[in-house]
């Protein structure tokens, strides 16, 4: 189940993260960090989120590759070249009223191996190989 919380600024976003760690269940809950720089700041609240995720053994994932090296478990992020090619191809198609929505397929993934080990995640080799990057992280 996905639950979203509206936040309009860094302070409000940080309050949601604080409450999450206070009440969340590490066995069933996780945090998804978006790319919104108004809600996630690499010096203000990201270090606190990482520290809390480590101490609570909580899964945190992101859309920002840089977050993986800082301690987030994994990230899904756009692969710019094929994404650009696909967007160009789509832009060349005639506009029709019955066009379908296409999900993002041009994405890459990165894994923080240190956090995966800390969470005792058993990732078999075939699963590990599905990640485009595997970082030791912090």
Coordinates of C-alpha atoms in Angstrom, one line a residue:
X1 CA 0.0 0.0 0.0
X2 CA 1.3 3.4 -1.0
X3 CA 0.7 6.3 1.4
X4 CA 1.8 9.8 0.3
X5 CA 2.1 12.8 2.5
X6 CA 1.9 16.3 1.1
X7 CA 4.7 18.6 2.1
X8 CA 5.3 22.1 0.7
X9 CA 8.8 22.8 2.1
X10 CA 11.8 21.2 3.8
X11 CA 10.4 21.7 7.3
X12 CA 7.1 20.0 6.6
X13 CA 8.9 17.2 4.8
X14 CA 11.3 16.7 7.7
X15 CA 8.3 16.4 10.1
X16 CA 6.8 13.7 8.0
X17 CA 10.1 11.7 8.0
X18 CA 10.4 12.2 11.7
X19 CA 6.9 10.8 12.3
X20 CA 7.5 8.0 9.9
X21 CA 10.5 6.7 11.9
X22 CA 8.6 7.1 15.1
X23 CA 5.7 4.9 14.0
X24 CA 6.8 2.8 11.1
X25 CA 7.3 -1.0 11.1
X26 CA 10.6 -2.0 9.5
X27 CA 9.1 -5.3 8.5
X28 CA 6.5 -3.7 6.3
X29 CA 7.2 -0.1 5.7
X30 CA 9.7 1.8 3.6
X31 CA 10.4 5.4 2.5
X32 CA 10.7 6.6 -1.1
X33 CA 12.7 9.8 -1.5
X34 CA 11.7 11.8 -4.5
X35 CA 13.8 14.2 -6.5
X36 CA 12.1 17.3 -5.0
X37 CA 15.0 19.4 -3.6
X38 CA 12.5 21.4 -1.6
X39 CA 11.8 18.3 0.5
X40 CA 15.1 16.4 0.6
X41 CA 18.2 18.3 1.3
X42 CA 21.6 16.6 1.2
X43 CA 22.9 18.6 4.2
X44 CA 19.7 19.3 6.2
X45 CA 17.6 16.2 6.4
X46 CA 19.1 13.5 4.3
X47 CA 21.8 12.7 6.8
X48 CA 19.1 12.3 9.5
X49 CA 17.0 10.1 7.3
X50 CA 20.0 7.9 6.6
X51 CA 21.0 7.7 10.2
X52 CA 17.4 6.8 11.3
X53 CA 17.1 4.2 8.6
X54 CA 20.3 2.6 9.7
X55 CA 19.3 2.5 13.4
X56 CA 15.7 1.4 12.7
X57 CA 16.9 -1.1 10.0
X58 CA 14.4 0.6 7.6
X59 CA 14.4 0.4 3.8
X60 CA 14.8 3.8 2.1
X61 CA 15.0 4.0 -1.6
X62 CA 15.3 7.0 -3.9
X63 CA 15.1 8.4 -7.4
X64 CA 18.5 10.0 -6.9
X65 CA 21.6 7.9 -7.6
X66 CA 23.8 10.1 -5.3
X67 CA 21.6 9.0 -2.3
X68 CA 22.8 5.4 -2.7
X69 CA 26.4 6.3 -2.0
X70 CA 25.2 8.2 1.1
X71 CA 23.3 5.2 2.6
X72 CA 20.0 4.7 0.8
X73 CA 19.4 1.0 0.0
X74 CA 18.7 1.4 -3.7
X75 CA 17.7 3.9 -6.4
X76 CA 15.9 3.8 -9.6
X77 CA 16.9 6.6 -11.9
X78 CA 16.5 7.5 -15.6
X79 CA 18.9 6.3 -18.2
X80 CA 19.3 9.6 -20.1
X81 CA 20.4 8.4 -23.6
X82 CA 17.8 5.7 -24.3
X83 CA 15.2 7.9 -22.6
X84 CA 16.0 10.7 -24.9
X85 CA 15.9 8.5 -27.9
X86 CA 12.5 7.2 -26.9
X87 CA 11.1 10.6 -26.2
X88 CA 12.4 11.8 -29.6
X89 CA 10.8 8.8 -31.3
X90 CA 7.5 9.5 -29.5
X91 CA 7.6 13.2 -30.5
X92 CA 7.8 12.1 -34.2
X93 CA 4.6 10.1 -34.0
X94 CA 1.4 11.8 -35.0
X95 CA -0.9 12.9 -32.1
X96 CA -4.0 10.7 -31.8
X97 CA -6.8 10.8 -29.4
X98 CA -6.5 7.1 -28.5
X99 CA -2.8 7.1 -27.6
X100 CA -1.8 5.0 -24.6
X101 CA 0.3 6.0 -21.7
X102 CA 3.7 4.4 -21.7
X103 CA 5.5 3.6 -18.5
X104 CA 9.1 4.6 -18.0
X105 CA 11.3 1.7 -19.3
X106 CA 14.6 3.5 -19.6
X107 CA 15.7 3.3 -16.0
X108 CA 18.7 2.1 -14.2
X109 CA 19.1 0.8 -10.7
X110 CA 21.8 1.1 -8.1
X111 CA 22.3 -1.0 -4.8
X112 CA 24.0 0.0 -1.6
X113 CA 25.6 -3.4 -0.7
X114 CA 26.6 -2.2 2.8
X115 CA 23.0 -1.3 3.6
X116 CA 21.7 -4.5 2.1
X117 CA 24.1 -6.5 4.4
X118 CA 23.0 -4.4 7.4
X119 CA 19.4 -5.3 6.7
X120 CA 20.4 -9.0 6.3
X121 CA 18.9 -9.0 2.8
X122 CA 19.8 -12.2 1.0
X123 CA 20.2 -11.2 -2.6
X124 CA 21.2 -14.1 -4.8
X125 CA 23.7 -13.5 -7.5
X126 CA 21.1 -13.4 -10.3
X127 CA 19.2 -10.7 -8.4
X128 CA 22.4 -8.7 -7.7
X129 CA 23.3 -8.8 -11.4
X130 CA 20.0 -7.0 -12.2
X131 CA 21.4 -3.8 -10.6
X132 CA 23.3 -1.6 -13.0
X133 CA 25.6 -0.4 -10.2
X134 CA 26.5 -1.9 -6.8
X135 CA 28.1 0.6 -4.4
X136 CA 29.7 0.0 -1.0
X137 CA 28.1 3.2 0.2
X138 CA 28.4 4.6 3.7

